[in-house]
Every structure is written in C-alpha cells, then in structure tokens.
mmCIF file of C-alpha atoms and ligand atoms in Angstrom:
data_model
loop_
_atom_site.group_PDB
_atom_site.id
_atom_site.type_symbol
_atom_site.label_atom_id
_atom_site.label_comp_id
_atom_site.label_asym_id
_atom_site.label_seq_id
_atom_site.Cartn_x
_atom_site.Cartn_y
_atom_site.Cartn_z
ATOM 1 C CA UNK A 1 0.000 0.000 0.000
ATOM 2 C CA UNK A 2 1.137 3.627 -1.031
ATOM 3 C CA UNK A 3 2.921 4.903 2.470
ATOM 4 C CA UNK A 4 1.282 8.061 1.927
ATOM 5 C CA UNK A 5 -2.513 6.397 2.315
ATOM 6 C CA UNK A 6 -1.885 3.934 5.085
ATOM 7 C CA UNK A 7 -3.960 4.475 7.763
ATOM 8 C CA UNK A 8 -1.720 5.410 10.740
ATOM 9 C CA UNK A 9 -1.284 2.048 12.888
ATOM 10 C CA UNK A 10 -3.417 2.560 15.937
ATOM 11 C CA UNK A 11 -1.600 4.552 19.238
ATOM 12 C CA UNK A 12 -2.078 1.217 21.536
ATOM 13 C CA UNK A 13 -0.304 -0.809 18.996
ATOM 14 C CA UNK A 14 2.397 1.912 18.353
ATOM 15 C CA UNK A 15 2.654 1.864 22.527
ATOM 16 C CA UNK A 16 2.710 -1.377 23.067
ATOM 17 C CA UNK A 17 6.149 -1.331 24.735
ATOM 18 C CA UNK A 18 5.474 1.527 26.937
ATOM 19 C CA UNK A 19 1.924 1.360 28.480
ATOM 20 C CA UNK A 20 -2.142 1.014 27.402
ATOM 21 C CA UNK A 21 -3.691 3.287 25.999
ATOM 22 C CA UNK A 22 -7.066 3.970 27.547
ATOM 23 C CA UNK A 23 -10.247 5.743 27.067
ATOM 24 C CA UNK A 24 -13.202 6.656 28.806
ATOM 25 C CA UNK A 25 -16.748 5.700 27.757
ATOM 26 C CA UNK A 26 -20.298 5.792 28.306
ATOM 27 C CA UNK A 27 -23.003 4.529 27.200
ATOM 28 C CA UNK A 28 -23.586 6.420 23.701
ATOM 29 C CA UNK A 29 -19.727 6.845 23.218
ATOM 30 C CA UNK A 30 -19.173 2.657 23.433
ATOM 31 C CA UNK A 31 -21.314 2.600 19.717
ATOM 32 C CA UNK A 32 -20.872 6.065 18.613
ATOM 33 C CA UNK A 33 -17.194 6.008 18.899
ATOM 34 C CA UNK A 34 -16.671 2.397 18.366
ATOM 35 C CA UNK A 35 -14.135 3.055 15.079
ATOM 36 C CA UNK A 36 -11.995 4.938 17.021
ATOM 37 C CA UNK A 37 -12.103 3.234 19.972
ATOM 38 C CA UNK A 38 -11.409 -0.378 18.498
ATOM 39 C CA UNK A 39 -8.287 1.336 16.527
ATOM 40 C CA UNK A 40 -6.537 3.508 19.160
ATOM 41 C CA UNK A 41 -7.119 1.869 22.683
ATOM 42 C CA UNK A 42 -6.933 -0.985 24.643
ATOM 43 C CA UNK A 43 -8.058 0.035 28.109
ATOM 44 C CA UNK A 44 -11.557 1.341 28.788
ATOM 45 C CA UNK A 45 -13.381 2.799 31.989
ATOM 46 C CA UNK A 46 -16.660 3.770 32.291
ATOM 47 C CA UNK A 47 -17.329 7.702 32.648
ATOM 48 C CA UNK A 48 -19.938 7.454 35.141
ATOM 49 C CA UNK A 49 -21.506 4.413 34.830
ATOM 50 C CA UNK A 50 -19.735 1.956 37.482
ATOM 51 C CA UNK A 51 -20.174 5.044 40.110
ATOM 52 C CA UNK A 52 -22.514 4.142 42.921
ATOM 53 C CA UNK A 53 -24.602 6.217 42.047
ATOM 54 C CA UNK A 54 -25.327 4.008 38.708
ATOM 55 C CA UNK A 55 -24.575 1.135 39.439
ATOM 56 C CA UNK A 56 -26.632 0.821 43.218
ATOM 57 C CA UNK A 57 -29.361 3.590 43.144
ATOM 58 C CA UNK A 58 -31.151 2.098 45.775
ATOM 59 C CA UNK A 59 -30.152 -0.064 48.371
ATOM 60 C CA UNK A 60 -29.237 -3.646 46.962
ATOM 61 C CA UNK A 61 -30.487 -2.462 43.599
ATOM 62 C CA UNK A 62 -27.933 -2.982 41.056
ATOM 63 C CA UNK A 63 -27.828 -1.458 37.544
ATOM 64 C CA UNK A 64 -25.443 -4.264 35.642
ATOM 65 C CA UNK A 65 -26.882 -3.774 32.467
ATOM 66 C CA UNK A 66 -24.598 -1.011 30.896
ATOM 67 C CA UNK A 67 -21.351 -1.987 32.909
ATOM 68 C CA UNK A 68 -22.272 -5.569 31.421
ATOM 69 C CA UNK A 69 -22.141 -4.120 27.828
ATOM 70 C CA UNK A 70 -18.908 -2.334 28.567
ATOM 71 C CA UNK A 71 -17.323 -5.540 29.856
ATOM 72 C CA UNK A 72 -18.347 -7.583 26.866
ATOM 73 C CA UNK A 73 -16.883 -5.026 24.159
ATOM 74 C CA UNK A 74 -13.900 -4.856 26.136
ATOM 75 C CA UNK A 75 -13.472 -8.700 26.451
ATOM 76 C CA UNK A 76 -14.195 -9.758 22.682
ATOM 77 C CA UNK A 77 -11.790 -6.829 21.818
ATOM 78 C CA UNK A 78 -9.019 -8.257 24.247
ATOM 79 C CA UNK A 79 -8.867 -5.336 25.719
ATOM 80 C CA UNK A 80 -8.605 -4.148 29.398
ATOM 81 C CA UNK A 81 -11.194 -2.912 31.543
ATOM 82 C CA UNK A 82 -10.403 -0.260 34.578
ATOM 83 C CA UNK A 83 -13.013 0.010 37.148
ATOM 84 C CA UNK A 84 -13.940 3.097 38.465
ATOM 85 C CA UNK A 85 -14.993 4.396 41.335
ATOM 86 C CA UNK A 86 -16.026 2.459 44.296
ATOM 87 C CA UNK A 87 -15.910 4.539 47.497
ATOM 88 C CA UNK A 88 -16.097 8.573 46.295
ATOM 89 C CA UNK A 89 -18.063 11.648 48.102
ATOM 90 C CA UNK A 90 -19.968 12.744 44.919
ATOM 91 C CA UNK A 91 -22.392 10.785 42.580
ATOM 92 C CA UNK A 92 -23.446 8.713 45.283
ATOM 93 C CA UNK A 93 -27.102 8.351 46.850
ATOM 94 C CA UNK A 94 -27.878 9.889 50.054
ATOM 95 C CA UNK A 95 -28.870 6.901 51.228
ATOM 96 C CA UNK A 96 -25.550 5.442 51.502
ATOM 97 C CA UNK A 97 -24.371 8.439 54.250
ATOM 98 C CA UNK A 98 -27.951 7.787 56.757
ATOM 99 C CA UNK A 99 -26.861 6.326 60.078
ATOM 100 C CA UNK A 100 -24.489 5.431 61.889
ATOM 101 C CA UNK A 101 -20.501 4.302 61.440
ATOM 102 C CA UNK A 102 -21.502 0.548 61.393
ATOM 103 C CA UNK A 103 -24.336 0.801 58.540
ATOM 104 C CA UNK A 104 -22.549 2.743 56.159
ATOM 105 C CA UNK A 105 -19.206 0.665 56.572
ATOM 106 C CA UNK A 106 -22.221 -2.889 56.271
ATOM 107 C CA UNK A 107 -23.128 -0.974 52.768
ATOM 108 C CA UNK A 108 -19.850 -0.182 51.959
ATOM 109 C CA UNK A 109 -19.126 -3.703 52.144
ATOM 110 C CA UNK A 110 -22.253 -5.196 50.410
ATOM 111 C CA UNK A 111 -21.815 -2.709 47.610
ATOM 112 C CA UNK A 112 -17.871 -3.373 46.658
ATOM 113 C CA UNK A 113 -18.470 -7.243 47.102
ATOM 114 C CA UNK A 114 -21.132 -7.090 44.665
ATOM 115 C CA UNK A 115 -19.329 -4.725 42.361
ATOM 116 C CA UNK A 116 -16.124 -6.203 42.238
ATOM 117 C CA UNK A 117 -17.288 -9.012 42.858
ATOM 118 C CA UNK A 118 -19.349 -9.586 39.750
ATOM 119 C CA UNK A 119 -16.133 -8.294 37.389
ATOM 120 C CA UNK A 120 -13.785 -10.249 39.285
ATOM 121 C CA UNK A 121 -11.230 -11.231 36.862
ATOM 122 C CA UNK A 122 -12.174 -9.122 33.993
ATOM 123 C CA UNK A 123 -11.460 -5.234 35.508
ATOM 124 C CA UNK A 124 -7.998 -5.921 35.969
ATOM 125 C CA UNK A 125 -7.857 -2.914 38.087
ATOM 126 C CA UNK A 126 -10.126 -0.792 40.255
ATOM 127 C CA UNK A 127 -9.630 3.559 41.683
ATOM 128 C CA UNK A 128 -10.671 1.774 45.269
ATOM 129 C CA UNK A 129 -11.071 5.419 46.565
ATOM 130 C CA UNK A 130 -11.192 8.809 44.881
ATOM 131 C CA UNK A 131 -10.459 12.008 45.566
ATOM 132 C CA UNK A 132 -10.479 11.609 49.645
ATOM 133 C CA UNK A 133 -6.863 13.780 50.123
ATOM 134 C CA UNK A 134 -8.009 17.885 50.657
ATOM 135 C CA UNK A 135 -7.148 20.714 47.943
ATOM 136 C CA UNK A 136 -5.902 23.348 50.394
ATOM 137 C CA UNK A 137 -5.746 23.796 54.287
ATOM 138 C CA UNK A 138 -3.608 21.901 56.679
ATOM 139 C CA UNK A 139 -5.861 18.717 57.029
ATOM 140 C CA UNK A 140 -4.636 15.408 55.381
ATOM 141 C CA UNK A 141 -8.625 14.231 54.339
ATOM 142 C CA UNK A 142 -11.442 16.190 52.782
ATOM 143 C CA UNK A 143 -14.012 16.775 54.869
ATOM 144 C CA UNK A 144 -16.204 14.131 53.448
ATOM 145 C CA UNK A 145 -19.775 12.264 54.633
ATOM 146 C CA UNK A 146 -17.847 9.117 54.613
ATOM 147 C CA UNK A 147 -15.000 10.669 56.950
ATOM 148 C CA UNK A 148 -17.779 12.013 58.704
ATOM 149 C CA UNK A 149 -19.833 8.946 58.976
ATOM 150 C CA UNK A 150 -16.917 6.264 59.538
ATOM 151 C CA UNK A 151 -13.891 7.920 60.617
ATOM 152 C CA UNK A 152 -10.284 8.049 58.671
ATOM 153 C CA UNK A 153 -10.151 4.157 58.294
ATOM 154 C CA UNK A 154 -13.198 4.304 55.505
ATOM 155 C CA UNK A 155 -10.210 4.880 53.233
ATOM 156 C CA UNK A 156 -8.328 1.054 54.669
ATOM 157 C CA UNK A 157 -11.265 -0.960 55.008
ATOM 158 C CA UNK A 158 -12.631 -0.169 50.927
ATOM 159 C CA UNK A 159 -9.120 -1.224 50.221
ATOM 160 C CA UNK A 160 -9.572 -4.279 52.204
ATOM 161 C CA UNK A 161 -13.077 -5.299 50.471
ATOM 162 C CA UNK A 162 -11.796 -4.264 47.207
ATOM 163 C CA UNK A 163 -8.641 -7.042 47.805
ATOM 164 C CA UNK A 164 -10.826 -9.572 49.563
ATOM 165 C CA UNK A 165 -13.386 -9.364 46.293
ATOM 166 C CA UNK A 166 -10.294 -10.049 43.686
ATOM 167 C CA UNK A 167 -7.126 -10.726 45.359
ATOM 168 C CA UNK A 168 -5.693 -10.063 41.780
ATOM 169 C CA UNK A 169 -6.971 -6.509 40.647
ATOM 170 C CA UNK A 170 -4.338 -3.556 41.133
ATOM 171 C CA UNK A 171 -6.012 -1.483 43.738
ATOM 172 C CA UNK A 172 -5.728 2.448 43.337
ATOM 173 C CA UNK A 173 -5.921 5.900 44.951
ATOM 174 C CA UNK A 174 -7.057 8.065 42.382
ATOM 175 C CA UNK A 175 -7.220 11.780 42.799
ATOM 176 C CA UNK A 176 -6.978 15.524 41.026
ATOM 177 C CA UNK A 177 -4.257 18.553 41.650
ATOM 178 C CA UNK A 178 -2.132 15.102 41.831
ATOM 179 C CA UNK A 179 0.525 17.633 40.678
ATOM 180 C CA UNK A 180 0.145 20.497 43.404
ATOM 181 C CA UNK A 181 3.198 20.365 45.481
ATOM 182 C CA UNK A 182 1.107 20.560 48.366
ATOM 183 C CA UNK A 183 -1.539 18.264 47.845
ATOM 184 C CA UNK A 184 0.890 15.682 46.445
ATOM 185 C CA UNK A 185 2.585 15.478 49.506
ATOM 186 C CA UNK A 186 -0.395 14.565 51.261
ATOM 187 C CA UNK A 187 -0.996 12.024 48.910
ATOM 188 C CA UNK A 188 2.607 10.706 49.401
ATOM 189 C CA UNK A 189 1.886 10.444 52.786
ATOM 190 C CA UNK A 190 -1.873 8.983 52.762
ATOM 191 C CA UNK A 191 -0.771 5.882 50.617
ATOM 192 C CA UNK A 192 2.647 5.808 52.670
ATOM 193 C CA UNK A 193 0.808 5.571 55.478
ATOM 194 C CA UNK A 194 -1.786 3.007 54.168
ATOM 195 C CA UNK A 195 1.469 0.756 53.018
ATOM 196 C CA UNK A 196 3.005 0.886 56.270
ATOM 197 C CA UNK A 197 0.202 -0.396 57.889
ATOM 198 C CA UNK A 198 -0.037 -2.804 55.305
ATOM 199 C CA UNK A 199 -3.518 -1.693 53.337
ATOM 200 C CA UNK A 200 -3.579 -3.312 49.563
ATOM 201 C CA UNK A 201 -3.382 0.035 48.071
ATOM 202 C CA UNK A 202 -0.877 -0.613 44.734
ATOM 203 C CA UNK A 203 -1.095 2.270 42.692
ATOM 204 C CA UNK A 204 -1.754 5.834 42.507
ATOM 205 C CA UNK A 205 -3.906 7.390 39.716
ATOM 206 C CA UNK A 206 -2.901 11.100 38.631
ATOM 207 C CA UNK A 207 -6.052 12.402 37.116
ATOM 208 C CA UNK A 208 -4.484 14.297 34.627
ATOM 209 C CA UNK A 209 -7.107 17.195 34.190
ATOM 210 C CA UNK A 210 -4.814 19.237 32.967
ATOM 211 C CA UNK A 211 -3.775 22.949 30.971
ATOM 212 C CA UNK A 212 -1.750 24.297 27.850
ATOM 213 C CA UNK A 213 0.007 26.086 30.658
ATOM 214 C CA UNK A 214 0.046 24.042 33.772
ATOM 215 C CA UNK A 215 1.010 21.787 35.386
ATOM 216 C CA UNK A 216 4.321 22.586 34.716
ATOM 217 C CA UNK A 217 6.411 19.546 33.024
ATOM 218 C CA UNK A 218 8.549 20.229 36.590
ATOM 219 C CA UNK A 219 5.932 19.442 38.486
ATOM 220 C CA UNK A 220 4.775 16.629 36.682
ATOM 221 C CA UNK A 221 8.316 14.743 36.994
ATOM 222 C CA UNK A 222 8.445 15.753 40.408
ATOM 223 C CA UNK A 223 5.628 14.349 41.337
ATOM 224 C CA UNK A 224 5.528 10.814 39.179
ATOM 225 C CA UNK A 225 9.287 10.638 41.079
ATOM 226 C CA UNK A 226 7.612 10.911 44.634
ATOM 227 C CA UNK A 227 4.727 8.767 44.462
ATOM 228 C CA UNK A 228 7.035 6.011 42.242
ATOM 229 C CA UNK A 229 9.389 6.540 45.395
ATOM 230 C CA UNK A 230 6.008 4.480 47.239
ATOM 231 C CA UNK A 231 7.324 1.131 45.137
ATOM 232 C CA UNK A 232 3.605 1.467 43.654
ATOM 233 C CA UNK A 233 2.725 1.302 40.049
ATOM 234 C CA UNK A 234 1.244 4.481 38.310
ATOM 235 C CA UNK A 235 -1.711 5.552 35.734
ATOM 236 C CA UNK A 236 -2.667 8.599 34.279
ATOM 237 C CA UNK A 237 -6.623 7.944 34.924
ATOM 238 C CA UNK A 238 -8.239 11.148 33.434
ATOM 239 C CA UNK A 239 -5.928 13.011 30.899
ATOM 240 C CA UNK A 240 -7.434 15.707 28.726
ATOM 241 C CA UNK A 241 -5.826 19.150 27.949
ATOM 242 C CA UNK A 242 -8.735 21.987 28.265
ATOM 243 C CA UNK A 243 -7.159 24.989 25.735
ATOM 244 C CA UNK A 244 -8.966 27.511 28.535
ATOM 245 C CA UNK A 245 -6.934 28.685 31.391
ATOM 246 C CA UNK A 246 -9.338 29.320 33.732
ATOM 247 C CA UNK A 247 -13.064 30.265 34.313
ATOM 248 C CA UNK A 248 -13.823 32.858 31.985
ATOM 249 C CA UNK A 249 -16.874 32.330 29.945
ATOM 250 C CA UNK A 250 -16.684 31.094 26.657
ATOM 251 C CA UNK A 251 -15.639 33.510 23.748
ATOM 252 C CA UNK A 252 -18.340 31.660 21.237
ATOM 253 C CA UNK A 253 -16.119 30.342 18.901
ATOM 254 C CA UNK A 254 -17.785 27.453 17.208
ATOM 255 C CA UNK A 255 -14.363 25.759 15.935
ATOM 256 C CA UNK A 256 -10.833 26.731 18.184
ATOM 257 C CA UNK A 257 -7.957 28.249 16.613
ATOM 258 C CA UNK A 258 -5.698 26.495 14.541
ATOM 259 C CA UNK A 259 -2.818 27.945 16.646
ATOM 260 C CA UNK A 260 -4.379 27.123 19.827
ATOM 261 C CA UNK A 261 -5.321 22.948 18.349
ATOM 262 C CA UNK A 262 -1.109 23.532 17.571
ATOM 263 C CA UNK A 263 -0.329 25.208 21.073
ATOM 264 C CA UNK A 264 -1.981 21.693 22.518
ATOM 265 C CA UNK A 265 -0.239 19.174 19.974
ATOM 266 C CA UNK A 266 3.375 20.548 21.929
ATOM 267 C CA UNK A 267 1.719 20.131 25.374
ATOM 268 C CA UNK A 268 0.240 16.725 24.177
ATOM 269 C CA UNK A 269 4.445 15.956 23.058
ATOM 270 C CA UNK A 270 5.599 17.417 26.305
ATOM 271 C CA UNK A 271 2.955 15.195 28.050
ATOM 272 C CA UNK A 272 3.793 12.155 26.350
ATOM 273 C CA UNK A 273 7.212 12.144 26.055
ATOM 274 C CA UNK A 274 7.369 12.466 29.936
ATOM 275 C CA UNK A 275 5.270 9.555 30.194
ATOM 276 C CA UNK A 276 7.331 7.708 27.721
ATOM 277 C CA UNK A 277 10.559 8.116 30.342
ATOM 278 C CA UNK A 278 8.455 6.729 32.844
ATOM 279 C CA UNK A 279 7.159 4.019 31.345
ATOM 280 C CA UNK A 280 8.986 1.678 33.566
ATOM 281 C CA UNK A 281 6.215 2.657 36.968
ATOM 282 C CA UNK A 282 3.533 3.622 34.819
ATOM 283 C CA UNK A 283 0.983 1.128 33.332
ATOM 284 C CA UNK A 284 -1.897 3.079 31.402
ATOM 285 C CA UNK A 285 -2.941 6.019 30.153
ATOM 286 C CA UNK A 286 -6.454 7.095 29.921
ATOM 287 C CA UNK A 287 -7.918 9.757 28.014
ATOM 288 C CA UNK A 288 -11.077 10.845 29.526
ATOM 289 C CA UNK A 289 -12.877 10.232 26.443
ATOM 290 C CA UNK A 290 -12.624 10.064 22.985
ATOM 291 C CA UNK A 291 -13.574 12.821 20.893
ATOM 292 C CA UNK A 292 -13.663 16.280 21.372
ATOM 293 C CA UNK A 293 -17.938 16.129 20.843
ATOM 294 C CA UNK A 294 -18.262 14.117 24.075
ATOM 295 C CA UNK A 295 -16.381 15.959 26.668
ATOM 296 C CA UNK A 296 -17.584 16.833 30.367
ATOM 297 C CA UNK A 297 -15.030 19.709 29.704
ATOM 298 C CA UNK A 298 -18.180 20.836 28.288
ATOM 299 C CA UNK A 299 -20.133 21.726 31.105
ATOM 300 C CA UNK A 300 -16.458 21.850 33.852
ATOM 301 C CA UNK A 301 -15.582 24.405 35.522
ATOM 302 C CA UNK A 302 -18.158 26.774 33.428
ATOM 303 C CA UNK A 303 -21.419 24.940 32.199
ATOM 304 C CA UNK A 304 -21.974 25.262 28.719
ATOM 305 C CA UNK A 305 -18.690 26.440 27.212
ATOM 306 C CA UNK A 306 -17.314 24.093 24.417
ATOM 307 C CA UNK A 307 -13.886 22.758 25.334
ATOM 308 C CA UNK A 308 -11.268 20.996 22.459
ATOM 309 C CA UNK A 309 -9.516 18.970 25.365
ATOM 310 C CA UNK A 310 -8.863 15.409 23.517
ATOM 311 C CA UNK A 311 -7.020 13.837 20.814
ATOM 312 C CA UNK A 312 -9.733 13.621 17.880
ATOM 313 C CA UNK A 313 -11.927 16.450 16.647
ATOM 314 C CA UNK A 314 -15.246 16.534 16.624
ATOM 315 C CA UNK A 315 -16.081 14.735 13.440
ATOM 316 C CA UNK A 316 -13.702 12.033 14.889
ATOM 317 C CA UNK A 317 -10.935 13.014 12.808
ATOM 318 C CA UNK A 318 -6.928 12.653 14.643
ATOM 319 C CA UNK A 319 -5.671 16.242 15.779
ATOM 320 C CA UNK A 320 -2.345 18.116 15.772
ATOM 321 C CA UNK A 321 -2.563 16.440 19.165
ATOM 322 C CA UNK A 322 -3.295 12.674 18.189
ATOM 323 C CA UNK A 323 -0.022 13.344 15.386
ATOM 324 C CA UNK A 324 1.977 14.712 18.485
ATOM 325 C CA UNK A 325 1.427 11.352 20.692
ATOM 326 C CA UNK A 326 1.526 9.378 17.752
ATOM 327 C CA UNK A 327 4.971 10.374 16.182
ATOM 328 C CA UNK A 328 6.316 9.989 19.612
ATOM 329 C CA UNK A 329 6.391 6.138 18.780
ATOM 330 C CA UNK A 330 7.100 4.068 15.511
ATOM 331 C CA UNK A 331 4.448 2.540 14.508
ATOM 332 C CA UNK A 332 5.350 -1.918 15.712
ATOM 333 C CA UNK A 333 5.672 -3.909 12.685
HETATM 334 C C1 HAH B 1 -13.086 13.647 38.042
HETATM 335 N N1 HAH B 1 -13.159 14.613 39.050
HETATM 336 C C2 HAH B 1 -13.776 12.351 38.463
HETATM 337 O O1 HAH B 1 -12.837 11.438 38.986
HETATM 338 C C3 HAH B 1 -14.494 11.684 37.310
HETATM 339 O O2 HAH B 1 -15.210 10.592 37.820
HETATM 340 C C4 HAH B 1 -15.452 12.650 36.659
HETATM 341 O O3 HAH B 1 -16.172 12.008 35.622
HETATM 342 C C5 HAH B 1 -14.693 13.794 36.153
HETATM 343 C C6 HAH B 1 -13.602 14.216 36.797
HETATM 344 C C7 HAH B 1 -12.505 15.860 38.779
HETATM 345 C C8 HAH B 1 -12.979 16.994 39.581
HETATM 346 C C9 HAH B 1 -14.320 17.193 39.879
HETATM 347 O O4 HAH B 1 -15.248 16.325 39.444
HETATM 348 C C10 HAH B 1 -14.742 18.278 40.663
HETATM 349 C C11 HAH B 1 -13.813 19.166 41.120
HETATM 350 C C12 HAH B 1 -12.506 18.992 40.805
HETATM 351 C C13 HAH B 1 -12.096 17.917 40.026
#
C-alpha cells in the first residue's frame, strides 16, 4: 500500500512497549465512537456508569446492564477494563451516608463485594477510593460524609473489600491537583501511610485534568518521582488538555484556533514524552474520552462552554494532538 494512504497504525499498537492506551466511555460513546475506539485503545473505563450512584441507586439495587455491555466489548476486543470508582463523596445516593458508622461501613461492604465481585477477573484494576486527600488547608482528608460517617479508616477498610473481592486486581488511589506540590505530599503520605500499615493500596492514579500552561512539566516529573518513590505502580486515569486557562466564559467560537489545536499538539508531546521516560512505573494512560464532541469539559468548571480537550476532533478526525502522541512512537511492525 502507497505509504502516503496507510492508515496510521493505531496509538495502543504503536505503545505497546510503553503502556495502554485507555479511554473513557459511556453509554452512547461505546457505539458512537466504536471506530476509534477499536483502533486507538486498549483500556476502557466507564465515565460514570460503574459510580454508585449508577450502578446501586437504591439499596441492593444494582444497575449491571450497561457496565455488562462495557465488559463484553472490552473482552471480545481483548482489551482491558479499569473500574472506576467504588468509594467517592460525589455521585453517590444519600442513602448510603444515613446512620451510623456501622451501617454505612455494612453498605460499603455489600456494595464493593457485589461490584467487584461480579467483574472479578475481567477489571484488571479498580480507583478503590477517589479524591479523599483535601485541595488546600492543613488537614490530610477532605471533609467528606464518609469521613464524617466512619472515621479516617473508611479509606483502609474499601481497600480491604476491594482485595478480599479479587485478590488479583491492582487497587488504586485516584485523585486531582495530583501535581500540586502541596496536595501531592499529602498524597505521598496517605498511601505511605496506608502501606506501612499494610492496606492493599498498589497504585496511585494522577487524574491528569490538565492545561496548555500548567502543570508545569517540573511538576509533573516531580511528582511521578515521589509517588514512584512508594514502590507502587502508576496511571494517568483522566488526561485531557482543556485549551482555557481558567473560568472565563466562553468567547463563542464554534471551531478553536488552529494555533491554539497547535499550542496543545506541543503540550500533548511534552505530556507524552514524559510519560514515555516513565514508562517503567507507569501502566496506562487514559484519556477521559474520545472525541472532542463528548467531553464533560463541556459543562467543567463553566457549564456550557465548548472545550477541544482530547485527541480527535469533533467529526472524529486525529488532531495536531493525536499526530503529536503518535509520532512519539514508531508505529510496531
Ligand atoms: C473527576 N473529578 C472524576 O474522577 C471523574 O469521575 C469525573 O467524571 C470527572 C472528573 C474531577 C474533579 C471534579 O469532578 C470536581 C472538582 C474537581 C475535580
């Protein structure tokens, strides 16, 4: 075939010696973006629909039927499923947080063995707890309703279930500002802590909800150094790259700038080739989603404001940015 037409070999096959390459998706995006998907990745998670409140709306009613499509494209594919979340403060019923410290750690318990119970063996790993270190402040834990309801050892005993449920899943604590000097020390010393005491925590997730102009490759290194200093392995859970900088309202551009789609293709390079030079701690990295026409970046931080954040436009066609990743890597042969 003429060089010039060949499609480009997919990016999980062209990373195949440094890491997966995974995607999130939901329930439109697993047929929607099924092309792209079955080409580029081999690692899936579910946006929102393994969340508790999905999956167990009600008490002991459990919503299988979408997570059960998501494991069977993922399984005749090959390809690797990561579960996500089990024990987090938002998108879960109220339900769960009425009573006292002994019913919410009984439904903590019935929910994960159910959960990761039922996948056991196919999500190879789960984020066992998300986002439970604070953004600012002097305390170690957000002031959560599970902290609230159970105490600081919610965090060890849904590590604990998790394990108990599949003994071979890589267990994770996933969380966002992952790069903040600050916060990353607290998560440094959460999962240290967890370790000593001998918690099945075995990896740390950096979001990776990240800027054209920050994090700052600095911080990134510095902190993939001190939480691979833990002797844990490492994802990147969530990447996208948002071309705003902050909250200001959107300028109503339909389309972004061509300079701006080239101003993220470098940051995706920059990214990547980090990544690339740690490929020996880190296992996956996710994109948190596909295309840039499904993006929560959509409606986060400002509601309504259309964000360019991922690797493929919004007629599913590769960006600067997918080139960028992609010539970082020759294609395997
Ligand atoms: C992540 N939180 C969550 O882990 C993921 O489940 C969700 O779909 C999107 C992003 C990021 C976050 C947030 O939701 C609120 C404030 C700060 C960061």
């Amino acid at each position: 075939m003429d060089e010039a037409h060949a499609a480009p070999a997919g990016l999980w096959k062209r990373y195949a010696g440094h890491f997966r390459i995974g995607a999130a998706v939901n329930r439109r995006t697993l047929d929607s973006h099924a092309r792209l998907l079955a080409e580029h990745f081999n690692s899936i998670t579910a946006e929102n629909e393994m969340k508790w409140g999905s999956i167990e709306p009600n008490p002991d009613d459990f919503r299988f039927e979408v997570p059960d499509r998501m494991a069977a494209f993922a399984t005749a594919r090959g390809i690797g499923i990561r579960g996500h979340t089990l024990v987090w403060h938002n998108q879960t019923p109220a339900w769960v947080f009425s009573g006292g410290r002994m019913e919410l750690a009984e439904r903590m318990r019935r929910h994960i063995q159910a959960v990761v119970g039922r996948y056991r063996g196919r999500i190879y790993c789960w984020d066992v707890v998300n986002e439970a270190v604070a953004d600012a402040g002097g305390d170690r834990l957000r002031a959560s309703p599970w902290l609230e309801g159970m105490g600081e050892d919610y965090i060890a005993h849904a590590f604990q279930l998790a394990h108990g449920a599949d003994p071979d899943a890589t267990l994770f604590y996933n969380d966002y500002n992952e790069t903040d000097p600050g916060k990353r020390a607290k998560i440094h010393g959460l999962v240290g802590d967890l370790r000593r005491e001998g918690v099945p925590v075995h990896g740390i997730g950096l979001q990776g909800h990240w800027r054209l102009d920050a994090p700052s490759a600095r911080d990134i290194r510095a902190s993939l150094d001190l939480y691979a200093s833990l002797g844990v392995r490492l994802q990147v859970t969530e990447l996208d790259v948002s071309v705003h900088a902050g909250r200001e309202p959107a300028a109503g551009a339909a389309e972004p700038a061509p300079e701006l789609l080239e101003r993220q293709a470098e940051r995706y390079a920059e990214i990547f080739a980090i990544f690339r030079e740690y490929r020996a701690v880190i296992d996956a990295v996710t994109l948190w989603g596909i295309a840039d026409d499904a993006t929560w970046l959509d409606n986060f931080p400002v509601r309504g404001r259309k964000d360019w954040p991922l690797l493929f436009d919004t007629h599913h066609r590769p960006k600067p940015a997918f080139a960028a990743v992609a010539r970082g890597v020759e294609p395997a042969r």
